One Martini backbone bead per residue (centre of mass of N, CA, C, O) as a GRO file, in nm:
protein
  267
    1MET     BB    1   0.102   0.031   0.018
    2SER     BB    2   0.070   0.351  -0.015
    3ASP     BB    3   0.076   0.646   0.138
    4ALA     BB    4  -0.192   0.749   0.020
    5GLU     BB    5  -0.356   0.497   0.080
    6ALA     BB    6  -0.309   0.505   0.384
    7ASP     BB    7  -0.436   0.783   0.433
    8SER     BB    8  -0.717   0.716   0.323
    9ASP     BB    9  -0.774   0.490   0.519
   10ARG     BB   10  -0.751   0.660   0.784
   11ALA     BB   11  -0.977   0.853   0.705
   12ARG     BB   12  -1.202   0.641   0.705
   13VAL     BB   13  -1.169   0.555   1.000
   14ALA     BB   14  -1.232   0.825   1.126
   15VAL     BB   15  -1.525   0.829   1.030
   16ARG     BB   16  -1.615   0.572   1.167
   17ALA     BB   17  -1.542   0.641   1.459
   18ALA     BB   18  -1.704   0.902   1.488
   19ALA     BB   19  -1.978   0.783   1.426
   20GLU     BB   20  -1.984   0.588   1.669
   21GLY     BB   21  -1.964   0.799   1.893
   22ALA     BB   22  -2.207   0.984   1.800
   23ALA     BB   23  -2.430   0.765   1.830
   24ILE     BB   24  -2.406   0.752   2.141
   25ALA     BB   25  -2.462   1.052   2.193
   26ALA     BB   26  -2.743   1.073   2.052
   27ASP     BB   27  -2.904   0.858   2.228
   28SER     BB   28  -2.860   1.076   2.500
   29PHE     BB   29  -2.983   1.320   2.404
   30ARG     BB   30  -3.191   1.479   2.611
   31THR     BB   31  -3.133   1.339   2.878
   32ASP     BB   32  -3.075   1.191   3.184
   33LEU     BB   33  -2.781   1.313   3.329
   34ALA     BB   34  -2.476   1.223   3.476
   35VAL     BB   35  -2.275   1.481   3.628
   36GLU     BB   36  -1.932   1.555   3.625
   37ASN     BB   37  -1.641   1.675   3.775
   38LYS     BB   38  -1.289   1.701   3.688
   39GLY     BB   39  -1.201   2.013   3.838
   40THR     BB   40  -1.420   2.206   3.739
   41LYS     BB   41  -1.728   2.357   3.698
   42THR     BB   42  -1.674   2.352   3.358
   43ASP     BB   43  -1.556   2.046   3.383
   44VAL     BB   44  -1.726   1.800   3.223
   45VAL     BB   45  -1.872   1.463   3.269
   46THR     BB   46  -1.990   1.151   3.121
   47GLN     BB   47  -2.065   0.834   3.042
   48VAL     BB   48  -2.090   0.893   2.746
   49ASP     BB   49  -1.799   0.976   2.690
   50ARG     BB   50  -1.684   0.693   2.757
   51ASP     BB   51  -1.849   0.527   2.560
   52ALA     BB   52  -1.760   0.682   2.305
   53GLN     BB   53  -1.460   0.628   2.326
   54ALA     BB   54  -1.475   0.320   2.321
   55ALA     BB   55  -1.597   0.302   2.034
   56VAL     BB   56  -1.367   0.445   1.888
   57ILE     BB   57  -1.139   0.257   1.980
   58GLU     BB   58  -1.252  -0.004   1.858
   59THR     BB   59  -1.246   0.077   1.570
   60ILE     BB   60  -0.939   0.141   1.556
   61ARG     BB   61  -0.844  -0.146   1.658
   62ASN     BB   62  -0.964  -0.311   1.415
   63ALA     BB   63  -0.767  -0.154   1.204
   64ARG     BB   64  -0.522  -0.042   1.435
   65PRO     BB   65  -0.391  -0.220   1.692
   66ASP     BB   66  -0.094  -0.059   1.731
   67ASP     BB   67  -0.197   0.221   1.767
   68PRO     BB   68  -0.187   0.497   1.925
   69ILE     BB   69  -0.405   0.671   2.176
   70VAL     BB   70  -0.544   0.991   2.200
   71GLY     BB   71  -0.737   1.111   2.488
   72GLU     BB   72  -0.949   1.264   2.716
   73GLU     BB   73  -1.042   0.998   2.850
   74ASP     BB   74  -0.898   0.847   3.101
   75ASP     BB   75  -0.620   0.625   2.992
   76ALA     BB   76  -0.536   0.784   2.775
   77LEU     BB   77  -0.338   0.947   2.604
   78LYS     BB   78  -0.198   1.303   2.623
   79GLU     BB   79   0.031   1.262   2.410
   80VAL     BB   80   0.183   1.317   2.106
   81PRO     BB   81   0.360   1.147   1.911
   82GLU     BB   82   0.650   1.221   1.718
   83SER     BB   83   0.628   0.924   1.606
   84GLY     BB   84   0.434   0.787   1.395
   85PRO     BB   85   0.142   0.660   1.444
   86ALA     BB   86  -0.184   0.816   1.539
   87TRP     BB   87  -0.454   0.896   1.764
   88ILE     BB   88  -0.726   1.143   1.808
   89VAL     BB   89  -0.974   1.189   2.084
   90ASP     BB   90  -1.320   1.322   2.096
   91PRO     BB   91  -1.613   1.215   2.194
   92ILE     BB   92  -1.715   1.506   2.337
   93ASP     BB   93  -1.738   1.812   2.196
   94GLY     BB   94  -1.921   2.000   2.409
   95THR     BB   95  -2.040   1.897   2.685
   96ASN     BB   96  -2.205   2.149   2.789
   97ASN     BB   97  -2.399   2.143   2.556
   98TYR     BB   98  -2.496   1.854   2.585
   99VAL     BB   99  -2.612   1.889   2.874
  100GLY     BB  100  -2.800   2.144   2.761
  101GLY     BB  101  -2.914   2.073   2.467
  102ILE     BB  102  -2.706   2.155   2.271
  103ARG     BB  103  -2.610   2.095   1.923
  104ALA     BB  104  -2.299   2.188   1.974
  105PHE     BB  105  -2.154   1.885   1.895
  106GLY     BB  106  -1.888   1.637   1.894
  107THR     BB  107  -1.692   1.386   1.716
  108ALA     BB  108  -1.334   1.351   1.726
  109VAL     BB  109  -1.097   1.233   1.464
  110ALA     BB  110  -0.735   1.179   1.437
  111ALA     BB  111  -0.481   1.119   1.201
  112VAL     BB  112  -0.129   1.057   1.260
  113ASP     BB  113   0.212   1.149   1.139
  114ASP     BB  114   0.455   1.264   1.307
  115GLY     BB  115   0.212   1.476   1.413
  116GLU     BB  116   0.067   1.473   1.136
  117PRO     BB  117  -0.209   1.518   0.969
  118VAL     BB  118  -0.407   1.280   0.735
  119GLY     BB  119  -0.685   1.255   0.903
  120ALA     BB  120  -1.041   1.336   0.959
  121ALA     BB  121  -1.326   1.384   1.202
  122THR     BB  122  -1.648   1.557   1.250
  123VAL     BB  123  -1.932   1.463   1.437
  124CYS     BB  124  -2.273   1.617   1.418
  125PRO     BB  125  -2.563   1.479   1.497
  126ALA     BB  126  -2.767   1.723   1.567
  127LEU     BB  127  -2.676   1.847   1.261
  128SER     BB  128  -2.612   1.645   1.031
  129ASP     BB  129  -2.281   1.657   1.040
  130THR     BB  130  -1.985   1.578   0.837
  131TYR     BB  131  -1.652   1.629   0.895
  132ARG     BB  132  -1.387   1.582   0.641
  133VAL     BB  133  -1.038   1.466   0.607
  134GLY     BB  134  -0.799   1.429   0.325
  135PRO     BB  135  -0.639   1.391   0.032
  136ALA     BB  136  -0.921   1.500  -0.118
  137GLY     BB  137  -1.002   1.685   0.129
  138ALA     BB  138  -1.272   1.893   0.229
  139PHE     BB  139  -1.582   1.813   0.416
  140ARG     BB  140  -1.943   1.843   0.409
  141ASN     BB  141  -2.023   1.572   0.360
  142ASP     BB  142  -2.048   1.629   0.002
  143GLU     BB  143  -1.911   1.918   0.052
  144ALA     BB  144  -1.687   2.124  -0.039
  145LEU     BB  145  -1.447   2.308   0.122
  146SER     BB  146  -1.428   2.674   0.185
  147VAL     BB  147  -1.312   2.953   0.254
  148SER     BB  148  -1.329   3.260   0.300
  149ASP     BB  149  -1.292   3.580   0.102
  150CYS     BB  150  -1.270   3.770   0.323
  151ASP     BB  151  -1.072   4.102   0.357
  152ASP     BB  152  -1.256   4.252   0.580
  153PRO     BB  153  -1.255   4.300   0.909
  154GLU     BB  154  -1.544   4.465   0.923
  155ALA     BB  155  -1.687   4.183   0.792
  156ALA     BB  156  -1.585   3.992   1.000
  157THR     BB  157  -1.609   3.666   1.174
  158VAL     BB  158  -1.513   3.596   1.518
  159CYS     BB  159  -1.358   3.347   1.743
  160PRO     BB  160  -1.327   3.294   2.083
  161THR     BB  161  -1.150   3.024   2.181
  162PHE     BB  162  -1.189   2.847   2.429
  163TRP     BB  163  -1.098   2.830   2.788
  164TRP     BB  164  -1.113   3.067   3.039
  165ASP     BB  165  -1.048   3.067   3.335
  166PHE     BB  166  -1.083   3.239   3.640
  167ASP     BB  167  -0.760   3.316   3.636
  168ARG     BB  168  -0.816   3.426   3.303
  169ARG     BB  169  -1.038   3.664   3.252
  170ASP     BB  170  -0.859   3.891   3.132
  171GLN     BB  171  -0.811   3.734   2.865
  172TYR     BB  172  -1.106   3.700   2.782
  173ASP     BB  173  -1.167   4.000   2.772
  174ALA     BB  174  -0.939   4.063   2.560
  175ALA     BB  175  -1.041   3.887   2.330
  176CYS     BB  176  -1.322   4.025   2.295
  177ARG     BB  177  -1.224   4.310   2.259
  178GLU     BB  178  -1.052   4.262   2.003
  179VAL     BB  179  -1.277   4.167   1.826
  180VAL     BB  180  -1.496   4.402   1.856
  181HIS     BB  181  -1.275   4.628   1.751
  182ARG     BB  182  -1.170   4.473   1.466
  183PHE     BB  183  -1.453   4.340   1.398
  184GLY     BB  184  -1.768   4.289   1.290
  185ASP     BB  185  -1.796   4.003   1.460
  186MET     BB  186  -1.918   3.764   1.703
  187ARG     BB  187  -1.853   3.420   1.811
  188ARG     BB  188  -1.982   3.149   2.027
  189PHE     BB  189  -2.018   2.775   2.082
  190GLY     BB  190  -1.848   2.564   2.285
  191CYS     BB  191  -1.696   2.418   2.019
  192ALA     BB  192  -1.403   2.389   1.871
  193GLN     BB  193  -1.439   2.200   1.630
  194PHE     BB  194  -1.675   2.352   1.514
  195GLU     BB  195  -1.539   2.632   1.487
  196LEU     BB  196  -1.323   2.529   1.284
  197ALA     BB  197  -1.523   2.426   1.074
  198LEU     BB  198  -1.647   2.708   1.015
  199VAL     BB  199  -1.391   2.813   0.887
  200ALA     BB  200  -1.372   2.601   0.656
  201SER     BB  201  -1.673   2.686   0.547
  202GLY     BB  202  -1.703   3.019   0.579
  203ALA     BB  203  -1.879   3.116   0.843
  204LEU     BB  204  -1.593   3.199   0.929
  205GLU     BB  205  -1.285   3.381   0.943
  206GLY     BB  206  -1.214   3.316   1.262
  207ALA     BB  207  -0.983   3.197   1.521
  208LEU     BB  208  -0.880   3.249   1.881
  209THR     BB  209  -0.580   3.205   2.092
  210ASN     BB  210  -0.340   3.191   2.371
  211LEU     BB  211  -0.353   2.899   2.414
  212ARG     BB  212  -0.283   2.568   2.504
  213ALA     BB  213  -0.428   2.317   2.334
  214ASN     BB  214  -0.575   2.040   2.299
  215PRO     BB  215  -0.563   1.803   2.056
  216TRP     BB  216  -0.868   1.706   2.067
  217ASP     BB  217  -0.962   2.020   2.003
  218THR     BB  218  -0.789   2.064   1.706
  219VAL     BB  219  -0.666   1.883   1.479
  220ALA     BB  220  -0.902   1.839   1.289
  221GLY     BB  221  -0.975   2.137   1.237
  222VAL     BB  222  -0.706   2.231   1.119
  223GLN     BB  223  -0.712   2.039   0.872
  224LEU     BB  224  -0.962   2.157   0.743
  225ILE     BB  225  -0.859   2.443   0.698
  226ARG     BB  226  -0.618   2.376   0.520
  227GLN     BB  227  -0.778   2.215   0.301
  228ALA     BB  228  -0.965   2.487   0.257
  229GLY     BB  229  -0.730   2.738   0.252
  230GLY     BB  230  -0.612   2.800   0.521
  231VAL     BB  231  -0.477   2.935   0.835
  232VAL     BB  232  -0.238   2.814   1.087
  233THR     BB  233  -0.112   2.953   1.397
  234ASP     BB  234   0.078   3.095   1.609
  235LEU     BB  235   0.175   3.375   1.775
  236GLU     BB  236   0.441   3.394   1.569
  237GLY     BB  237   0.334   3.271   1.280
  238GLU     BB  238   0.370   2.978   1.302
  239ARG     BB  239   0.317   2.672   1.240
  240TRP     BB  240   0.090   2.472   1.365
  241ARG     BB  241   0.082   2.262   1.650
  242HIS     BB  242  -0.011   2.046   1.904
  243ASP     BB  243   0.225   2.223   2.099
  244SER     BB  244   0.122   2.499   2.079
  245THR     BB  245   0.106   2.841   2.145
  246GLY     BB  246  -0.159   2.905   2.037
  247LEU     BB  247  -0.447   2.996   1.802
  248VAL     BB  248  -0.453   3.097   1.452
  249ALA     BB  249  -0.752   3.103   1.247
  250SER     BB  250  -0.796   3.135   0.888
  251ASN     BB  251  -0.850   3.244   0.554
  252GLY     BB  252  -0.582   3.451   0.526
  253ALA     BB  253  -0.683   3.752   0.467
  254ILE     BB  254  -0.690   3.819   0.806
  255HIS     BB  255  -0.442   3.715   0.963
  256ASP     BB  256  -0.283   3.961   1.063
  257ASP     BB  257  -0.526   4.076   1.237
  258LEU     BB  258  -0.555   3.823   1.411
  259LEU     BB  259  -0.267   3.811   1.529
  260ALA     BB  260  -0.276   4.085   1.667
  261ALA     BB  261  -0.508   4.020   1.853
  262ALA     BB  262  -0.381   3.779   1.998
  263ARG     BB  263  -0.123   3.939   2.114
  264GLU     BB  264  -0.320   4.111   2.317
  265ILE     BB  265  -0.421   3.918   2.540
  266ASP     BB  266  -0.152   3.950   2.732
  267GLY     BB  267  -0.070   4.265   2.697
   0.00000   0.00000   0.00000
């Protein structure tokens, strides 16, 4: 099997695995859920998260039994290996939305090789949308994705993404301030993978944070944006990696403005 064929195969496995996890999440959506706190009042988890991750991992293991798996819940790895193939799993991204009955949540699965994504999928079952990316490009369901062509910051819509905890609310405040003063409008959906997918689809012109985000919250969406023609960098303007500090994702046309806004978050 050639490298291209192997990447295509892993991209298909990512779609299947994400669909399996999303189906479990969908079955319990808007039901009576037992909710636990993992560390803070806003960091919640349910048994459905664990069950969805187990289903994702089983699907991956059936196809690639020896590959390491990085995942948000339980005893999965928490760091992406620097070499070789690996998988990155978020069983329910947007768990707070899920618990609250808000449809913006999804199961995200990314396949990486030497830390670089080669295929990924984010399945949002309550929205009936599957975002997928592989060697053939980026798609929402069967529609090819392309970032927005908007090049006017005052017409752009931008999302301050990820979560600034209570000890960093000055940065949360600064991020929102920078967005509303520099750009046409602001959106925030509480599900990072969905927000990144919206940049890839052209619904948003950009998303930004100064934080180092978890790989399960980012890698699938970053690859969607790149394959859809967008740009994703760190705060220095260098190509974003899974271990970068800050994430600045845009359609490319407003990237310099977005980068300037992100650099102001820390004051």
